[in-house]
PDB file of C-alpha atoms in Angstrom:
ATOM      1  CA  GLY A   1      69.365  54.346 120.209  1.00  0.00           C
ATOM      2  CA  ALA A   2      73.463  53.653 119.391  1.00  0.00           C
ATOM      3  CA  GLY A   3      73.093  54.641 115.846  1.00  0.00           C
ATOM      4  CA  VAL A   4      71.117  56.300 113.312  1.00  0.00           C
ATOM      5  CA  SER A   5      68.249  53.656 112.145  1.00  0.00           C
ATOM      6  CA  GLN A   6      66.713  53.689 108.742  1.00  0.00           C
ATOM      7  CA  SER A   7      63.721  51.644 107.128  1.00  0.00           C
ATOM      8  CA  PRO A   8      63.132  50.140 105.222  1.00  0.00           C
ATOM      9  CA  SER A   9      66.298  49.132 104.046  1.00  0.00           C
ATOM     10  CA  ASN A  10      65.069  48.170 100.460  1.00  0.00           C
ATOM     11  CA  LYS A  11      61.896  49.461  98.873  1.00  0.00           C
ATOM     12  CA  VAL A  12      60.663  48.576  95.386  1.00  0.00           C
ATOM     13  CA  THR A  13      57.438  50.465  94.382  1.00  0.00           C
ATOM     14  CA  GLU A  14      55.695  51.004  91.080  1.00  0.00           C
ATOM     15  CA  LYS A  15      55.748  54.513  89.379  1.00  0.00           C
ATOM     16  CA  GLY A  16      53.142  56.904  90.664  1.00  0.00           C
ATOM     17  CA  LYS A  17      53.076  55.298  93.883  1.00  0.00           C
ATOM     18  CA  ASP A  18      53.657  57.194  97.497  1.00  0.00           C
ATOM     19  CA  VAL A  19      56.636  56.211  99.499  1.00  0.00           C
ATOM     20  CA  GLU A  20      57.419  56.952 103.061  1.00  0.00           C
ATOM     21  CA  LEU A  21      60.929  56.381 104.445  1.00  0.00           C
ATOM     22  CA  ARG A  22      61.918  56.482 108.130  1.00  0.00           C
ATOM     23  CA  CYS A  23      64.765  57.568 110.028  1.00  0.00           C
ATOM     24  CA  ASP A  24      65.382  57.234 113.611  1.00  0.00           C
ATOM     25  CA  PRO A  25      68.417  59.292 114.680  1.00  0.00           C
ATOM     26  CA  ILE A  26      70.644  58.951 117.744  1.00  0.00           C
ATOM     27  CA  SER A  27      69.024  59.770 120.962  1.00  0.00           C
ATOM     28  CA  GLY A  28      69.462  63.325 121.966  1.00  0.00           C
ATOM     29  CA  HIS A  29      70.610  64.696 118.423  1.00  0.00           C
ATOM     30  CA  THR A  30      68.692  67.581 117.745  1.00  0.00           C
ATOM     31  CA  ALA A  31      70.080  68.051 114.095  1.00  0.00           C
ATOM     32  CA  LEU A  32      69.062  65.538 111.239  1.00  0.00           C
ATOM     33  CA  TYR A  33      69.798  65.529 107.528  1.00  0.00           C
ATOM     34  CA  TRP A  34      68.341  63.745 104.590  1.00  0.00           C
ATOM     35  CA  TYR A  35      70.484  63.392 101.623  1.00  0.00           C
ATOM     36  CA  ARG A  36      70.171  61.278  98.358  1.00  0.00           C
ATOM     37  CA  GLN A  37      72.727  59.266  96.642  1.00  0.00           C
ATOM     38  CA  ARG A  38      71.798  58.343  92.927  1.00  0.00           C
ATOM     39  CA  LEU A  39      74.048  55.330  91.666  1.00  0.00           C
ATOM     40  CA  GLY A  40      77.467  56.276  91.099  1.00  0.00           C
ATOM     41  CA  GLN A  41      76.718  59.836  92.110  1.00  0.00           C
ATOM     42  CA  GLY A  42      77.552  61.898  95.186  1.00  0.00           C
ATOM     43  CA  LEU A  43      75.341  62.750  98.109  1.00  0.00           C
ATOM     44  CA  GLU A  44      72.431  65.217  97.295  1.00  0.00           C
ATOM     45  CA  PHE A  45      71.475  67.585 100.107  1.00  0.00           C
ATOM     46  CA  LEU A  46      67.821  67.302 100.525  1.00  0.00           C
ATOM     47  CA  ILE A  47      66.611  68.883 103.920  1.00  0.00           C
ATOM     48  CA  TYR A  48      67.955  69.513 107.099  1.00  0.00           C
ATOM     49  CA  PHE A  49      66.159  70.104 110.626  1.00  0.00           C
ATOM     50  CA  GLN A  50      67.517  71.622 113.820  1.00  0.00           C
ATOM     51  CA  GLY A  51      65.752  71.608 116.814  1.00  0.00           C
ATOM     52  CA  ASN A  52      62.316  73.511 116.581  1.00  0.00           C
ATOM     53  CA  SER A  53      63.908  75.797 113.849  1.00  0.00           C
ATOM     54  CA  ALA A  54      62.311  75.911 110.643  1.00  0.00           C
ATOM     55  CA  PRO A  55      63.873  73.220 108.616  1.00  0.00           C
ATOM     56  CA  ASP A  56      66.142  74.215 105.647  1.00  0.00           C
ATOM     57  CA  LYS A  57      64.270  72.575 102.868  1.00  0.00           C
ATOM     58  CA  SER A  58      66.474  74.178  99.916  1.00  0.00           C
ATOM     59  CA  GLY A  59      67.368  70.728  98.491  1.00  0.00           C
ATOM     60  CA  LEU A  60      64.247  68.990  98.057  1.00  0.00           C
ATOM     61  CA  PRO A  61      63.883  68.527  94.154  1.00  0.00           C
ATOM     62  CA  SER A  62      60.104  69.140  93.552  1.00  0.00           C
ATOM     63  CA  ASP A  63      57.014  69.566  95.372  1.00  0.00           C
ATOM     64  CA  ARG A  64      56.516  65.721  95.364  1.00  0.00           C
ATOM     65  CA  PHE A  65      59.159  65.439  98.392  1.00  0.00           C
ATOM     66  CA  SER A  66      58.237  66.545 101.716  1.00  0.00           C
ATOM     67  CA  ALA A  67      59.748  65.388 105.146  1.00  0.00           C
ATOM     68  CA  GLU A  68      58.634  65.912 108.610  1.00  0.00           C
ATOM     69  CA  ARG A  69      60.170  65.663 112.058  1.00  0.00           C
ATOM     70  CA  THR A  70      58.315  66.156 115.301  1.00  0.00           C
ATOM     71  CA  GLY A  71      60.583  67.698 117.921  1.00  0.00           C
ATOM     72  CA  GLU A  72      63.925  65.495 118.063  1.00  0.00           C
ATOM     73  CA  SER A  73      62.364  62.413 117.328  1.00  0.00           C
ATOM     74  CA  VAL A  74      61.570  60.201 114.279  1.00  0.00           C
ATOM     75  CA  SER A  75      61.773  61.942 110.830  1.00  0.00           C
ATOM     76  CA  THR A  76      59.717  60.875 107.709  1.00  0.00           C
ATOM     77  CA  LEU A  77      60.476  61.513 104.019  1.00  0.00           C
ATOM     78  CA  THR A  78      57.800  61.286 101.910  1.00  0.00           C
ATOM     79  CA  ILE A  79      57.909  61.019  98.019  1.00  0.00           C
ATOM     80  CA  GLN A  80      54.457  61.292  96.321  1.00  0.00           C
ATOM     81  CA  ARG A  81      53.735  59.885  92.674  1.00  0.00           C
ATOM     82  CA  THR A  82      57.070  58.234  92.511  1.00  0.00           C
ATOM     83  CA  GLN A  83      58.963  58.562  89.171  1.00  0.00           C
ATOM     84  CA  GLN A  84      61.939  56.313  87.989  1.00  0.00           C
ATOM     85  CA  GLU A  85      64.462  59.211  88.266  1.00  0.00           C
ATOM     86  CA  ASP A  86      63.669  59.043  92.206  1.00  0.00           C
ATOM     87  CA  SER A  87      65.378  55.592  92.464  1.00  0.00           C
ATOM     88  CA  ALA A  88      68.285  55.956  94.758  1.00  0.00           C
ATOM     89  CA  VAL A  89      69.909  55.601  98.201  1.00  0.00           C
ATOM     90  CA  TYR A  90      68.187  57.827 100.788  1.00  0.00           C
ATOM     91  CA  LEU A  91      70.529  58.501 103.652  1.00  0.00           C
ATOM     92  CA  CYS A  92      69.677  60.016 107.015  1.00  0.00           C
ATOM     93  CA  ALA A  93      72.493  61.687 109.175  1.00  0.00           C
ATOM     94  CA  SER A  94      72.687  63.136 112.798  1.00  0.00           C
ATOM     95  CA  PRO A  95      75.091  65.347 114.636  1.00  0.00           C
ATOM     96  CA  PRO A  96      75.282  65.786 118.601  1.00  0.00           C
ATOM     97  CA  SER A  97      73.546  68.457 119.771  1.00  0.00           C
ATOM     98  CA  GLY A  98      74.981  71.860 118.912  1.00  0.00           C
ATOM     99  CA  GLY A  99      75.650  70.729 115.363  1.00  0.00           C
ATOM    100  CA  VAL A 100      78.831  69.951 113.631  1.00  0.00           C
ATOM    101  CA  SER A 101      81.922  71.484 115.560  1.00  0.00           C
ATOM    102  CA  GLY A 102      85.034  70.148 117.469  1.00  0.00           C
ATOM    103  CA  ALA A 103      84.429  66.416 118.209  1.00  0.00           C
ATOM    104  CA  ASN A 104      81.008  66.570 116.767  1.00  0.00           C
ATOM    105  CA  VAL A 105      80.343  64.737 113.388  1.00  0.00           C
ATOM    106  CA  LEU A 106      77.823  63.482 111.081  1.00  0.00           C
ATOM    107  CA  THR A 107      76.725  59.974 111.875  1.00  0.00           C
ATOM    108  CA  PHE A 108      74.753  58.349 108.887  1.00  0.00           C
ATOM    109  CA  GLY A 109      72.470  55.629 108.773  1.00  0.00           C
ATOM    110  CA  ALA A 110      72.893  52.663 106.345  1.00  0.00           C
ATOM    111  CA  GLY A 111      70.206  54.157 104.081  1.00  0.00           C
ATOM    112  CA  SER A 112      67.106  53.075 102.460  1.00  0.00           C
ATOM    113  CA  ARG A 113      67.385  51.903  98.684  1.00  0.00           C
ATOM    114  CA  LEU A 114      64.368  52.755  96.470  1.00  0.00           C
ATOM    115  CA  THR A 115      63.582  51.345  93.333  1.00  0.00           C
ATOM    116  CA  VAL A 116      60.981  52.633  91.259  1.00  0.00           C
ATOM    117  CA  LEU A 117      60.060  50.414  88.404  1.00  0.00           C
TER     118      LEU A 117
ATOM    119  CA  ALA B   1      75.915  79.429  99.511  1.00  0.00           C
ATOM    120  CA  GLN B   2      78.611  76.853  99.683  1.00  0.00           C
ATOM    121  CA  SER B   3      79.686  74.264  97.086  1.00  0.00           C
ATOM    122  CA  VAL B   4      82.070  71.444  96.773  1.00  0.00           C
ATOM    123  CA  THR B   5      84.231  70.527  93.506  1.00  0.00           C
ATOM    124  CA  GLN B   6      85.952  67.323  93.289  1.00  0.00           C
ATOM    125  CA  PRO B   7      87.510  67.368  89.530  1.00  0.00           C
ATOM    126  CA  ASP B   8      88.552  63.855  89.513  1.00  0.00           C
ATOM    127  CA  ILE B   9      85.756  61.370  88.793  1.00  0.00           C
ATOM    128  CA  HIS B  10      88.128  58.251  88.977  1.00  0.00           C
ATOM    129  CA  ILE B  11      91.769  57.987  89.836  1.00  0.00           C
ATOM    130  CA  THR B  12      93.819  54.501  89.706  1.00  0.00           C
ATOM    131  CA  VAL B  13      97.091  54.482  91.468  1.00  0.00           C
ATOM    132  CA  SER B  14      99.257  51.452  92.265  1.00  0.00           C
ATOM    133  CA  GLU B  15      99.566  49.909  95.695  1.00  0.00           C
ATOM    134  CA  GLY B  16     102.276  51.383  97.528  1.00  0.00           C
ATOM    135  CA  ALA B  17     102.315  54.704  95.656  1.00  0.00           C
ATOM    136  CA  SER B  18     101.236  58.149  96.929  1.00  0.00           C
ATOM    137  CA  LEU B  19      97.769  59.564  96.735  1.00  0.00           C
ATOM    138  CA  GLU B  20      96.268  63.313  96.282  1.00  0.00           C
ATOM    139  CA  LEU B  21      92.691  63.745  95.810  1.00  0.00           C
ATOM    140  CA  ARG B  22      91.355  67.123  95.057  1.00  0.00           C
ATOM    141  CA  CYS B  23      88.816  69.285  96.812  1.00  0.00           C
ATOM    142  CA  ASN B  24      87.722  72.668  95.889  1.00  0.00           C
ATOM    143  CA  TYR B  25      85.320  74.417  97.760  1.00  0.00           C
ATOM    144  CA  SER B  26      83.498  77.974  97.378  1.00  0.00           C
ATOM    145  CA  TYR B  27      82.292  79.833 100.571  1.00  0.00           C
ATOM    146  CA  GLY B  28      82.697  83.327 101.535  1.00  0.00           C
ATOM    147  CA  ALA B  29      83.817  82.576 105.284  1.00  0.00           C
ATOM    148  CA  THR B  30      85.910  80.194 106.901  1.00  0.00           C
ATOM    149  CA  PRO B  31      84.285  76.756 106.224  1.00  0.00           C
ATOM    150  CA  TYR B  32      84.195  73.572 108.200  1.00  0.00           C
ATOM    151  CA  LEU B  33      85.627  70.835 105.834  1.00  0.00           C
ATOM    152  CA  PHE B  34      85.418  66.885 105.742  1.00  0.00           C
ATOM    153  CA  TRP B  35      86.445  64.031 104.028  1.00  0.00           C
ATOM    154  CA  TYR B  36      84.397  60.899 103.801  1.00  0.00           C
ATOM    155  CA  VAL B  37      85.116  57.419 102.565  1.00  0.00           C
ATOM    156  CA  GLN B  38      82.502  54.942 101.099  1.00  0.00           C
ATOM    157  CA  SER B  39      83.523  51.513 100.661  1.00  0.00           C
ATOM    158  CA  PRO B  40      81.640  48.948  98.540  1.00  0.00           C
ATOM    159  CA  GLY B  41      78.298  48.103 100.336  1.00  0.00           C
ATOM    160  CA  GLN B  42      79.373  49.919 103.249  1.00  0.00           C
ATOM    161  CA  GLY B  43      77.967  53.357 104.856  1.00  0.00           C
ATOM    162  CA  LEU B  44      80.157  56.712 105.124  1.00  0.00           C
ATOM    163  CA  GLN B  45      82.837  56.782 107.407  1.00  0.00           C
ATOM    164  CA  LEU B  46      84.601  60.053 108.553  1.00  0.00           C
ATOM    165  CA  LEU B  47      88.127  60.247 107.752  1.00  0.00           C
ATOM    166  CA  LEU B  48      89.081  63.441 108.846  1.00  0.00           C
ATOM    167  CA  LYS B  49      87.932  67.145 109.397  1.00  0.00           C
ATOM    168  CA  TYR B  50      88.927  70.899 109.377  1.00  0.00           C
ATOM    169  CA  PHE B  51      87.264  73.305 111.691  1.00  0.00           C
ATOM    170  CA  SER B  52      90.085  75.837 112.912  1.00  0.00           C
ATOM    171  CA  GLY B  53      93.723  75.868 113.795  1.00  0.00           C
ATOM    172  CA  ASP B  54      96.549  73.823 112.133  1.00  0.00           C
ATOM    173  CA  THR B  55      95.784  73.647 108.489  1.00  0.00           C
ATOM    174  CA  LEU B  56      97.381  70.249 108.036  1.00  0.00           C
ATOM    175  CA  VAL B  57      94.965  67.771 109.780  1.00  0.00           C
ATOM    176  CA  GLN B  58      95.272  64.226 110.499  1.00  0.00           C
ATOM    177  CA  GLY B  59      92.863  61.299 110.055  1.00  0.00           C
ATOM    178  CA  ILE B  60      92.440  57.955 110.210  1.00  0.00           C
ATOM    179  CA  LYS B  61      94.106  55.146 108.205  1.00  0.00           C
ATOM    180  CA  GLY B  62      96.942  57.321 107.280  1.00  0.00           C
ATOM    181  CA  PHE B  63      95.244  60.101 105.537  1.00  0.00           C
ATOM    182  CA  GLU B  64      95.787  63.641 106.049  1.00  0.00           C
ATOM    183  CA  ALA B  65      94.496  66.636 104.242  1.00  0.00           C
ATOM    184  CA  GLU B  66      95.648  70.365 104.068  1.00  0.00           C
ATOM    185  CA  PHE B  67      93.507  73.352 104.048  1.00  0.00           C
ATOM    186  CA  LYS B  68      94.690  76.317 101.791  1.00  0.00           C
ATOM    187  CA  ARG B  69      92.601  79.396 102.044  1.00  0.00           C
ATOM    188  CA  SER B  70      94.368  81.056  99.304  1.00  0.00           C
ATOM    189  CA  GLN B  71      93.442  78.093  96.805  1.00  0.00           C
ATOM    190  CA  SER B  72      90.183  77.196  98.528  1.00  0.00           C
ATOM    191  CA  SER B  73      91.273  73.743  98.430  1.00  0.00           C
ATOM    192  CA  PHE B  74      91.059  70.973 101.121  1.00  0.00           C
ATOM    193  CA  ASN B  75      93.005  68.044  99.065  1.00  0.00           C
ATOM    194  CA  LEU B  76      93.374  64.569 100.798  1.00  0.00           C
ATOM    195  CA  ARG B  77      96.803  62.807 100.587  1.00  0.00           C
ATOM    196  CA  LYS B  78      98.227  59.515 101.653  1.00  0.00           C
ATOM    197  CA  PRO B  79     102.017  58.714 101.449  1.00  0.00           C
ATOM    198  CA  SER B  80     101.404  54.854 100.505  1.00  0.00           C
ATOM    199  CA  VAL B  81      98.106  53.689  99.440  1.00  0.00           C
ATOM    200  CA  HIS B  82      96.787  49.782 100.245  1.00  0.00           C
ATOM    201  CA  TRP B  83      94.558  48.094  98.009  1.00  0.00           C
ATOM    202  CA  SER B  84      91.964  48.178 101.058  1.00  0.00           C
ATOM    203  CA  ASP B  85      91.833  52.014 100.303  1.00  0.00           C
ATOM    204  CA  ALA B  86      89.748  51.226  97.130  1.00  0.00           C
ATOM    205  CA  ALA B  87      86.505  53.099  97.800  1.00  0.00           C
ATOM    206  CA  GLU B  88      84.788  56.263  96.891  1.00  0.00           C
ATOM    207  CA  TYR B  89      86.008  59.555  98.725  1.00  0.00           C
ATOM    208  CA  PHE B  90      83.696  62.554  99.222  1.00  0.00           C
ATOM    209  CA  CYS B  91      84.890  66.023 100.302  1.00  0.00           C
ATOM    210  CA  ALA B  92      82.261  67.964 102.246  1.00  0.00           C
ATOM    211  CA  VAL B  93      81.831  71.769 103.065  1.00  0.00           C
ATOM    212  CA  GLY B  94      79.612  72.849 106.017  1.00  0.00           C
ATOM    213  CA  ALA B  95      78.582  76.682 106.582  1.00  0.00           C
ATOM    214  CA  GLY B  96      77.007  78.716 108.902  1.00  0.00           C
ATOM    215  CA  SER B  97      76.225  78.193 112.640  1.00  0.00           C
ATOM    216  CA  SER B  98      77.830  74.853 113.769  1.00  0.00           C
ATOM    217  CA  ALA B  99      78.090  73.859 110.011  1.00  0.00           C
ATOM    218  CA  SER B 100      74.366  73.567 109.903  1.00  0.00           C
ATOM    219  CA  LYS B 101      74.140  72.856 106.262  1.00  0.00           C
ATOM    220  CA  ILE B 102      76.795  70.163 104.971  1.00  0.00           C
ATOM    221  CA  ILE B 103      76.919  69.951 101.173  1.00  0.00           C
ATOM    222  CA  PHE B 104      78.965  67.017  99.724  1.00  0.00           C
ATOM    223  CA  GLY B 105      80.945  67.030  96.361  1.00  0.00           C
ATOM    224  CA  SER B 106      80.236  64.480  93.776  1.00  0.00           C
ATOM    225  CA  GLY B 107      82.995  62.026  94.716  1.00  0.00           C
ATOM    226  CA  THR B 108      86.042  60.500  93.515  1.00  0.00           C
ATOM    227  CA  ARG B 109      86.295  56.641  92.914  1.00  0.00           C
ATOM    228  CA  LEU B 110      89.591  55.308  93.903  1.00  0.00           C
ATOM    229  CA  SER B 111      90.959  52.148  92.343  1.00  0.00           C
ATOM    230  CA  ILE B 112      94.324  50.406  93.292  1.00  0.00           C
ATOM    231  CA  ARG B 113      96.436  48.823  90.880  1.00  0.00           C
ATOM    232  CA  PRO B 114      98.292  45.624  92.203  1.00  0.00           C
TER     233      PRO B 114
END
C-alpha cells in the first residue's frame, strides 16, 4: 500500500484480556519497527524486524509482549494479560529496503490507541 | 547502546522569536540523527536528518540542526517561530548498519506565546 496501515485505530479492553495489534507496512519495505508512546511521553522502542534476520526484541517490556512477522508482510504485536500500564498508542514504522540511510526515512502509521480499563 | 536526551520537557517562546531545542546523544561511532515533529492529533513527521557530510543540515518548515561531535549534540533551531510550530519535537538516533535501531528522546513540547 501507499502508507503504513495499523489496526485497530482504537481498542478498549479489560484488564487481563489479550490484545492483538496489526501493522501493514509499505509494500517492499523489509524493515519494520514497533514503538510505544504513553500519554505525554516519548517513543519507546519495542522491537525491530529486518528481513529474515532474527528480530531485535530488546525493547519489549515483559514476556507478556510478543510480535511476529512473516517475511516482509504484516506484523502482529500481541499483549497478553493486559495491565493498565499497557495503555498507550502503539506505533508501527517502516523504512524502505536497506534501512534508514540516504533518502530513506521511517514512515509511521497512525497508531493503535490501546486503553486498558 | 545508543541513547538520546532531550533536557527540556517544555519550552515557551513568543511568535517571531528564535528557537533552539537541545538534543544530546550517546553512541560510540558516528550516529544517524533525526528530528521529528508531532503536531496535536497528527502522526510523526520527519523534519530533518543527518547521516554524514555537512554538519549543518536544513529541513522542512525553516528548521535546521547542527551536528557537533565534540559536544555529542544535535540541536534544532529556527530563526523565527510561527504559531503553527506549536507541537512535540523528538530527537532520534540510529546506530548500526543502516541505522537499524532507532531510539527516540522523550520529546520537548513547544508552546508559542502570541
